Amino acid sequence: LFRLLITCETRLIIIDDIHDLLNRGAEKTCNNVCKWIKYIANTTGIPIILSGKPRAESLIDQYEELAGRYPFRARLFDFKYDDIFISILSKLNMEMIRIGEFTSPLHITDRQISGAFYLHTHGNMRELRTLLLEVMLAAMTRGDHTVIPSDCVIAAEKINHMAPARKYINPFKLSWSLIQQKIEKLDNA
């Protein structure tokens, strides 16, 4: 593992879902995980970020090896539908254009399109990333180097294919006025 980290010139290690590794019912496992994280950090000198659900914070605090090493915490919250959300959406769109080599991108800052993205994801970064990936895949499948609104419709339906039809309404099929009404009813919008 250490040779691979050095060979790949790893500059940062992110351990996601740390709460799964620090399960309360497995004391010996938790201690071993803590020692392993400490050993990797000390041996490689590579910074390690621990990420997980809110309960992970209290689990980390139970182990001196981790609590002392991770005194600073950041809590991520879902975005509101505002200029910050649209700016982040725009930057992610630029990366999608670059990676997919699209010559005709989606006008993602259009209020109907950005509103539909917000309504689908409720400002959750993970869901936004997943939706944009599916949009990119739908566009690349067509192979014409363009991203069109119907790619969003396809992506949203693919992600929500298991939701009962009467409960899920694809926001990319709605008018701006309906999108706006639905956003206004959301708690964190």
Coordinates of N, CA and C in Angstrom, one line a residue:
L1 N 0.8 -1.2 0.0 CA 0.0 0.0 0.0 C 0.9 1.3 0.0
F2 N 1.9 1.3 0.8 CA 2.7 2.5 0.9 C 3.5 2.7 -0.3
R3 N 4.0 1.6 -1.0 CA 4.7 1.8 -2.2 C 3.8 2.3 -3.3
L4 N 2.5 1.9 -3.3 CA 1.5 2.4 -4.3 C 1.2 3.9 -4.0
L5 N 1.1 4.3 -2.8 CA 0.8 5.7 -2.5 C 2.0 6.5 -2.9
I6 N 3.2 6.1 -2.8 CA 4.4 6.8 -3.2 C 4.5 6.9 -4.7
T7 N 4.3 5.7 -5.4 CA 4.4 5.6 -6.8 C 3.3 6.5 -7.5
C8 N 2.1 6.5 -6.9 CA 1.1 7.3 -7.5 C 1.1 8.8 -7.1
E9 N 2.2 9.1 -6.3 CA 2.4 10.5 -5.9 C 1.1 11.0 -5.2
T10 N 0.6 10.2 -4.3 CA -0.7 10.6 -3.6 C -0.4 11.8 -2.7
R11 N -1.2 12.8 -2.8 CA -1.1 14.0 -2.0 C -2.1 14.2 -0.9
L12 N -3.2 13.4 -1.0 CA -4.3 13.5 -0.1 C -5.0 12.1 0.0
I13 N -5.4 11.7 1.1 CA -6.2 10.4 1.3 C -7.5 10.9 1.9
I14 N -8.6 10.4 1.3 CA -9.9 10.7 1.9 C -10.5 9.4 2.2
I15 N -10.9 9.2 3.5 CA -11.6 8.0 3.9 C -13.1 8.4 4.1
D16 N -13.9 8.0 3.1 CA -15.3 8.3 3.2 C -16.0 7.2 4.0
D17 N -17.2 7.6 4.5 CA -18.0 6.7 5.3 C -17.3 6.1 6.5
I18 N -16.5 7.0 7.2 CA -15.7 6.5 8.3 C -16.6 5.9 9.4
H19 N -17.9 6.4 9.5 CA -18.8 5.8 10.5 C -19.0 4.3 10.3
D20 N -18.8 3.8 9.1 CA -18.9 2.4 8.9 C -17.7 1.6 9.5
L21 N -16.6 2.3 9.4 CA -15.4 1.6 10.0 C -15.3 1.7 11.5
L22 N -16.0 2.8 12.0 CA -16.0 3.0 13.5 C -17.3 2.6 14.1
N23 N -17.8 1.4 13.8 CA -19.0 0.9 14.3 C -18.9 0.7 15.8
R24 N -19.9 1.1 16.6 CA -19.8 1.0 18.0 C -19.7 -0.4 18.5
G25 N -20.3 -1.4 17.8 CA -20.3 -2.7 18.3 C -19.0 -3.5 18.1
A26 N -18.0 -2.9 17.5 CA -16.8 -3.6 17.3 C -15.6 -2.8 17.8
E27 N -15.5 -2.9 19.1 CA -14.4 -2.1 19.9 C -13.0 -2.4 19.4
K28 N -12.7 -3.7 19.2 CA -11.4 -4.1 18.8 C -11.1 -3.6 17.4
T29 N -12.1 -3.7 16.5 CA -12.0 -3.2 15.1 C -11.8 -1.7 15.1
C30 N -12.5 -1.0 15.9 CA -12.4 0.5 16.0 C -10.9 0.9 16.4
N31 N -10.4 0.2 17.4 CA -9.1 0.5 17.9 C -8.1 0.2 16.8
N32 N -8.2 -0.9 16.1 CA -7.3 -1.2 15.0 C -7.4 -0.2 13.8
V33 N -8.6 0.2 13.5 CA -8.8 1.2 12.5 C -8.1 2.5 12.9
C34 N -8.3 3.0 14.1 CA -7.6 4.2 14.6 C -6.1 4.1 14.5
K35 N -5.6 2.9 14.9 CA -4.1 2.7 14.9 C -3.6 2.7 13.4
W36 N -4.4 2.1 12.5 CA -4.1 2.0 11.1 C -4.0 3.4 10.5
I37 N -5.0 4.2 10.8 CA -5.1 5.6 10.2 C -3.8 6.4 10.8
K38 N -3.6 6.3 12.0 CA -2.4 7.0 12.6 C -1.1 6.5 12.0
Y39 N -1.0 5.2 11.8 CA 0.2 4.6 11.2 C 0.4 5.1 9.8
I40 N -0.6 5.1 9.0 CA -0.5 5.6 7.6 C -0.1 7.1 7.6
A41 N -0.8 7.9 8.4 CA -0.5 9.3 8.5 C 1.0 9.6 8.9
N42 N 1.5 8.8 9.9 CA 2.8 9.0 10.4 C 3.9 8.5 9.4
T43 N 3.6 7.4 8.8 CA 4.5 6.7 7.9 C 4.7 7.5 6.6
T44 N 3.5 7.9 6.0 CA 3.6 8.5 4.7 C 3.7 10.1 4.7
G45 N 3.2 10.7 5.8 CA 3.2 12.1 5.8 C 2.1 12.7 4.9
I46 N 1.2 11.9 4.4 CA 0.1 12.3 3.5 C -1.1 12.7 4.4
P47 N -1.6 13.9 4.2 CA -2.8 14.3 5.0 C -4.0 13.3 4.7
I48 N -4.7 13.1 5.8 CA -5.9 12.2 5.6 C -7.1 12.9 6.1
I49 N -8.2 12.9 5.3 CA -9.4 13.5 5.6 C -10.4 12.4 5.9
L50 N -11.1 12.5 7.0 CA -12.1 11.5 7.4 C -13.5 12.2 7.1
S51 N -14.3 11.4 6.4 CA -15.6 11.9 6.0 C -16.7 10.9 6.4
G52 N -17.8 11.4 6.8 CA -18.9 10.5 7.2 C -20.1 11.3 7.6
K53 N -21.1 10.5 8.1 CA -22.3 11.0 8.6 C -22.1 11.7 9.9
P54 N -23.0 12.6 10.4 CA -22.8 13.3 11.6 C -22.4 12.5 12.8
R55 N -22.9 11.3 12.9 CA -22.6 10.4 14.0 C -21.1 10.0 14.1
A56 N -20.4 10.2 12.9 CA -19.0 9.9 12.9 C -18.2 10.8 13.8
E57 N -18.6 12.0 14.0 CA -17.9 12.9 14.9 C -17.9 12.4 16.3
S58 N -19.0 11.9 16.8 CA -18.9 11.4 18.2 C -18.1 10.1 18.3
L59 N -18.1 9.3 17.2 CA -17.3 8.1 17.2 C -15.8 8.5 17.2
I60 N -15.4 9.5 16.4 CA -14.0 9.9 16.4 C -13.6 10.4 17.8
D61 N -14.5 11.2 18.5 CA -14.2 11.7 19.8 C -13.9 10.6 20.8
Q62 N -14.4 9.4 20.6 CA -14.2 8.3 21.5 C -12.8 7.7 21.5
Y63 N -12.1 8.0 20.5 CA -10.7 7.5 20.3 C -9.7 8.6 20.3
E64 N -8.8 8.6 21.3 CA -7.8 9.6 21.5 C -7.0 9.8 20.2
E65 N -6.6 8.7 19.6 CA -5.7 8.7 18.4 C -6.3 9.6 17.3
L66 N -7.7 9.5 17.2 CA -8.3 10.3 16.1 C -8.8 11.7 16.6
A67 N -9.3 11.7 17.8 CA -9.8 13.0 18.4 C -8.7 14.0 18.4
G68 N -7.5 13.7 18.8 CA -6.4 14.6 18.9 C -5.9 15.0 17.5
R69 N -6.0 14.1 16.6 CA -5.5 14.3 15.3 C -6.5 15.1 14.4
Y70 N -7.7 15.1 14.8 CA -8.8 15.7 14.0 C -9.6 16.7 14.9
P71 N -9.0 17.7 15.4 CA -9.7 18.7 16.2 C -10.6 19.6 15.4
F72 N -10.4 19.8 14.2 CA -11.2 20.7 13.3 C -12.2 19.9 12.5
R73 N -13.4 20.4 12.5 CA -14.5 19.7 11.8 C -15.2 20.6 10.9
A74 N -15.7 20.1 9.8 CA -16.5 20.8 8.9 C -17.8 20.1 8.7
R75 N -18.9 20.8 8.7 CA -20.2 20.2 8.5 C -20.7 20.7 7.2
L76 N -21.1 19.8 6.3 CA -21.6 20.3 5.0 C -23.1 20.2 5.1
F77 N -23.7 21.2 4.5 CA -25.1 21.3 4.4 C -25.6 21.5 3.0
D78 N -26.8 21.1 2.7 CA -27.3 21.3 1.4 C -27.4 22.8 1.0
F79 N -27.1 23.1 -0.2 CA -27.2 24.5 -0.7 C -28.6 25.0 -0.8
K80 N -28.7 26.3 -0.7 CA -30.0 27.0 -1.0 C -30.0 27.3 -2.5
Y81 N -31.2 27.5 -3.0 CA -31.2 27.9 -4.4 C -30.9 29.4 -4.5
D82 N -29.7 29.7 -4.8 CA -29.2 31.1 -4.8 C -28.0 31.2 -5.8
D83 N -27.4 32.3 -5.8 CA -26.2 32.6 -6.7 C -25.1 31.6 -6.4
I84 N -24.9 31.2 -5.2 CA -23.8 30.2 -4.9 C -24.1 28.9 -5.5
F85 N -25.4 28.4 -5.4 CA -25.7 27.1 -6.1 C -25.5 27.2 -7.6
I86 N -26.0 28.3 -8.2 CA -25.9 28.4 -9.6 C -24.4 28.5 -10.0
S87 N -23.6 29.2 -9.2 CA -22.2 29.3 -9.5 C -21.5 27.9 -9.5
I88 N -21.8 27.1 -8.4 CA -21.3 25.8 -8.3 C -21.7 24.9 -9.5
L89 N -23.0 25.0 -9.8 CA -23.6 24.3 -10.9 C -22.9 24.6 -12.2
S90 N -22.6 25.9 -12.4 CA -21.9 26.4 -13.6 C -20.5 25.9 -13.7
K91 N -19.8 25.9 -12.6 CA -18.4 25.3 -12.6 C -18.4 23.8 -12.8
L92 N -19.3 23.1 -12.2 CA -19.4 21.7 -12.5 C -19.7 21.4 -14.0
N93 N -20.6 22.3 -14.5 CA -20.9 22.2 -16.0 C -19.7 22.4 -16.8
M94 N -18.9 23.4 -16.5 CA -17.7 23.6 -17.2 C -16.7 22.4 -17.3
E95 N -16.6 21.8 -16.1 CA -15.8 20.5 -16.1 C -16.4 19.4 -16.9
M96 N -17.7 19.3 -16.9 CA -18.4 18.3 -17.7 C -18.2 18.6 -19.2
I97 N -18.2 19.9 -19.6 CA -17.9 20.2 -21.0 C -16.5 19.9 -21.3
R98 N -15.5 20.2 -20.4 CA -14.1 19.9 -20.7 C -13.9 18.4 -20.8
I99 N -14.4 17.6 -19.8 CA -14.2 16.2 -19.8 C -14.9 15.5 -21.0
G100 N -16.1 15.9 -21.3 CA -16.9 15.3 -22.4 C -16.6 15.8 -23.7
E101 N -15.7 16.9 -23.8 CA -15.4 17.5 -25.1 C -16.6 17.9 -25.8
F102 N -17.6 18.5 -25.1 CA -18.8 19.0 -25.7 C -18.6 20.3 -26.4
T103 N -19.1 20.4 -27.6 CA -19.0 21.7 -28.4 C -20.2 22.5 -28.2
S104 N -21.3 21.9 -27.9 CA -22.6 22.7 -27.6 C -23.1 22.3 -26.2
P105 N -22.7 23.1 -25.2 CA -23.1 22.7 -23.8 C -24.5 23.1 -23.5
L106 N -25.0 22.6 -22.4 CA -26.3 23.0 -21.8 C -26.2 24.4 -21.2
H107 N -27.2 25.2 -21.4 CA -27.2 26.5 -20.8 C -27.7 26.4 -19.3
I108 N -26.8 25.9 -18.5 CA -27.2 25.5 -17.2 C -27.6 26.6 -16.2
T109 N -27.2 27.9 -16.6 CA -27.6 29.0 -15.7 C -29.0 29.5 -16.1
D110 N -29.6 29.0 -17.1 CA -31.0 29.3 -17.4 C -31.8 29.0 -16.2
R111 N -32.7 29.9 -15.7 CA -33.4 29.6 -14.5 C -34.2 28.4 -14.5
Q112 N -34.8 28.0 -15.6 CA -35.6 26.8 -15.7 C -34.7 25.6 -15.5
I113 N -33.6 25.6 -16.2 CA -32.7 24.4 -16.0 C -32.0 24.3 -14.7
S114 N -31.5 25.5 -14.2 CA -30.8 25.5 -12.9 C -31.9 25.2 -11.8
G115 N -33.1 25.7 -11.9 CA -34.2 25.4 -11.0 C -34.5 23.9 -11.0
A116 N -34.6 23.3 -12.1 CA -34.8 21.9 -12.2 C -33.7 21.0 -11.5
F117 N -32.5 21.5 -11.7 CA -31.4 20.8 -11.1 C -31.5 20.9 -9.6
Y118 N -31.9 22.1 -9.1 CA -32.1 22.3 -7.7 C -33.3 21.4 -7.1
L119 N -34.4 21.5 -7.8 CA -35.5 20.7 -7.4 C -35.3 19.2 -7.4
H120 N -34.5 18.7 -8.3 CA -34.2 17.3 -8.3 C -33.2 16.9 -7.2
T121 N -32.2 17.8 -6.9 CA -31.2 17.5 -5.9 C -31.4 18.1 -4.5
H122 N -32.3 19.0 -4.4 CA -32.5 19.8 -3.2 C -31.2 20.4 -2.6
G123 N -30.3 20.7 -3.6 CA -29.1 21.3 -3.2 C -28.0 20.4 -2.6
N124 N -28.3 19.1 -2.7 CA -27.3 18.1 -2.1 C -26.2 17.9 -3.1
M125 N -25.0 18.1 -2.7 CA -23.8 18.0 -3.6 C -23.6 16.6 -4.2
R126 N -23.8 15.6 -3.4 CA -23.7 14.2 -3.9 C -24.7 13.9 -5.0
E127 N -25.9 14.3 -4.7 CA -27.0 14.1 -5.7 C -26.8 14.9 -7.0
L128 N -26.2 16.1 -6.8 CA -25.9 17.0 -8.0 C -24.8 16.3 -8.8
R129 N -23.8 15.8 -8.2 CA -22.7 15.1 -8.9 C -23.3 13.9 -9.7
T130 N -24.1 13.1 -9.0 CA -24.7 12.0 -9.6 C -25.5 12.3 -10.8
L131 N -26.4 13.4 -10.7 CA -27.2 13.8 -11.8 C -26.4 14.3 -13.0
L132 N -25.4 15.1 -12.7 CA -24.5 15.6 -13.8 C -23.8 14.5 -14.5
L133 N -23.3 13.5 -13.7 CA -22.7 12.4 -14.4 C -23.7 11.7 -15.3
E134 N -24.9 11.5 -14.9 CA -25.9 10.8 -15.7 C -26.2 11.7 -17.0
V135 N -26.3 13.0 -16.8 CA -26.5 13.9 -17.9 C -25.4 13.7 -18.9
M136 N -24.1 13.7 -18.4 CA -23.0 13.6 -19.3 C -23.0 12.2 -20.0
L137 N -23.4 11.2 -19.3 CA -23.4 9.9 -20.0 C -24.5 9.8 -21.1
A138 N -25.7 10.4 -20.8 CA -26.7 10.5 -21.8 C -26.3 11.2 -23.0
A139 N -25.6 12.3 -22.8 CA -25.1 13.1 -23.9 C -24.0 12.4 -24.7
M140 N -23.1 11.7 -24.0 CA -22.1 11.0 -24.7 C -22.6 9.8 -25.5
T141 N -23.7 9.2 -25.0 CA -24.3 8.1 -25.7 C -24.7 8.5 -27.1
R142 N -25.3 9.7 -27.2 CA -25.7 10.2 -28.5 C -24.5 10.4 -29.4
G143 N -23.4 10.9 -28.9 CA -22.2 11.0 -29.6 C -22.1 12.2 -30.5
D144 N -22.9 13.2 -30.4 CA -22.8 14.4 -31.2 C -22.2 15.6 -30.6
H145 N -21.5 15.4 -29.4 CA -20.8 16.4 -28.7 C -21.6 17.6 -28.2
T146 N -22.9 17.3 -28.0 CA -23.8 18.3 -27.5 C -24.5 17.8 -26.2
V147 N -24.9 18.8 -25.4 CA -25.7 18.4 -24.2 C -27.0 19.2 -24.4
I148 N -28.1 18.5 -24.4 CA -29.4 19.1 -24.6 C -30.4 18.8 -23.4
P149 N -31.4 19.6 -23.3 CA -32.3 19.4 -22.1 C -32.9 18.0 -22.0
S150 N -33.1 17.3 -23.1 CA -33.6 15.9 -23.0 C -32.6 15.0 -22.3
D151 N -31.3 15.3 -22.3 CA -30.4 14.5 -21.6 C -30.6 14.6 -20.1
C152 N -31.1 15.8 -19.6 CA -31.4 16.0 -18.2 C -32.7 15.1 -17.8
V153 N -33.6 15.1 -18.7 CA -34.9 14.4 -18.5 C -34.5 12.9 -18.4
I154 N -33.7 12.4 -19.3 CA -33.3 11.0 -19.3 C -32.5 10.6 -18.0
A155 N -31.6 11.5 -17.7 CA -30.8 11.3 -16.5 C -31.6 11.2 -15.2
A156 N -32.5 12.2 -15.1 CA -33.4 12.2 -13.9 C -34.2 11.0 -13.8
E157 N -34.8 10.6 -14.9 CA -35.6 9.4 -14.9 C -34.8 8.1 -14.6
K158 N -33.6 8.1 -15.1 CA -32.7 6.9 -14.8 C -32.4 6.8 -13.4
I159 N -32.1 7.9 -12.7 CA -31.8 7.9 -11.3 C -33.0 7.6 -10.5
N160 N -34.2 8.0 -10.9 CA -35.4 7.8 -10.1 C -36.3 6.7 -10.7
H161 N -35.7 5.8 -11.4 CA -36.6 4.7 -12.1 C -37.3 3.8 -11.1
M162 N -36.9 3.8 -9.8 CA -37.5 2.9 -8.9 C -38.6 3.7 -8.0
A163 N -38.6 5.0 -8.2 CA -39.6 5.8 -7.4 C -41.0 5.5 -8.0
P164 N -42.0 5.4 -7.2 CA -43.4 5.2 -7.8 C -43.7 6.4 -8.7
A165 N -44.3 6.2 -9.8 CA -44.5 7.2 -10.8 C -45.4 8.4 -10.2
R166 N -46.3 8.0 -9.3 CA -47.2 9.1 -8.7 C -46.4 10.0 -7.7
K167 N -45.3 9.5 -7.2 CA -44.5 10.3 -6.3 C -43.4 11.2 -6.9
Y168 N -42.8 10.7 -8.0 CA -41.7 11.4 -8.6 C -42.2 12.2 -9.8
I169 N -42.0 13.5 -9.8 CA -42.3 14.3 -11.0 C -41.0 14.8 -11.5
N170 N -40.6 14.5 -12.7 CA -39.3 14.9 -13.3 C -39.3 16.4 -13.4
P171 N -38.5 17.2 -12.7 CA -38.5 18.6 -12.8 C -38.0 19.2 -14.1
F172 N -37.4 18.4 -14.9 CA -36.9 18.8 -16.2 C -38.0 18.8 -17.2
K173 N -39.2 18.3 -16.8 CA -40.4 18.4 -17.7 C -41.3 19.5 -17.3
L174 N -41.0 20.3 -16.2 CA -41.9 21.3 -15.7 C -41.5 22.7 -16.2
S175 N -42.5 23.5 -16.2 CA -42.3 24.9 -16.6 C -41.6 25.6 -15.5
W176 N -41.0 26.8 -15.7 CA -40.3 27.6 -14.7 C -41.3 28.0 -13.6
S177 N -42.5 28.3 -13.9 CA -43.4 28.7 -12.8 C -43.7 27.6 -11.9
L178 N -43.9 26.4 -12.4 CA -44.1 25.2 -11.5 C -42.8 24.9 -10.7
I179 N -41.7 25.0 -11.3 CA -40.4 24.7 -10.6 C -40.3 25.7 -9.5
Q180 N -40.5 27.0 -9.8 CA -40.4 28.0 -8.8 C -41.4 27.8 -7.6
Q181 N -42.6 27.4 -7.9 CA -43.6 27.1 -6.8 C -43.1 26.0 -6.0
K182 N -42.6 24.9 -6.6 CA -42.1 23.8 -5.8 C -40.9 24.1 -5.0
I183 N -40.0 24.9 -5.5 CA -38.8 25.3 -4.8 C -39.2 26.1 -3.5
E184 N -40.1 27.0 -3.7 CA -40.6 27.8 -2.6 C -41.2 27.0 -1.5
K185 N -41.7 25.8 -1.7 CA -42.3 25.0 -0.7 C -41.2 24.1 0.0
L186 N -40.0 24.1 -0.5 CA -38.9 23.3 0.2 C -38.4 24.0 1.4
D187 N -38.0 23.3 2.4 CA -37.6 23.8 3.7 C -36.3 24.7 3.6
N188 N -35.3 24.2 2.9 CA -34.0 24.8 2.9 C -33.8 25.7 1.7
A189 N -34.7 25.9 0.8 CA -34.5 26.7 -0.4 C -34.4 28.1 -0.1

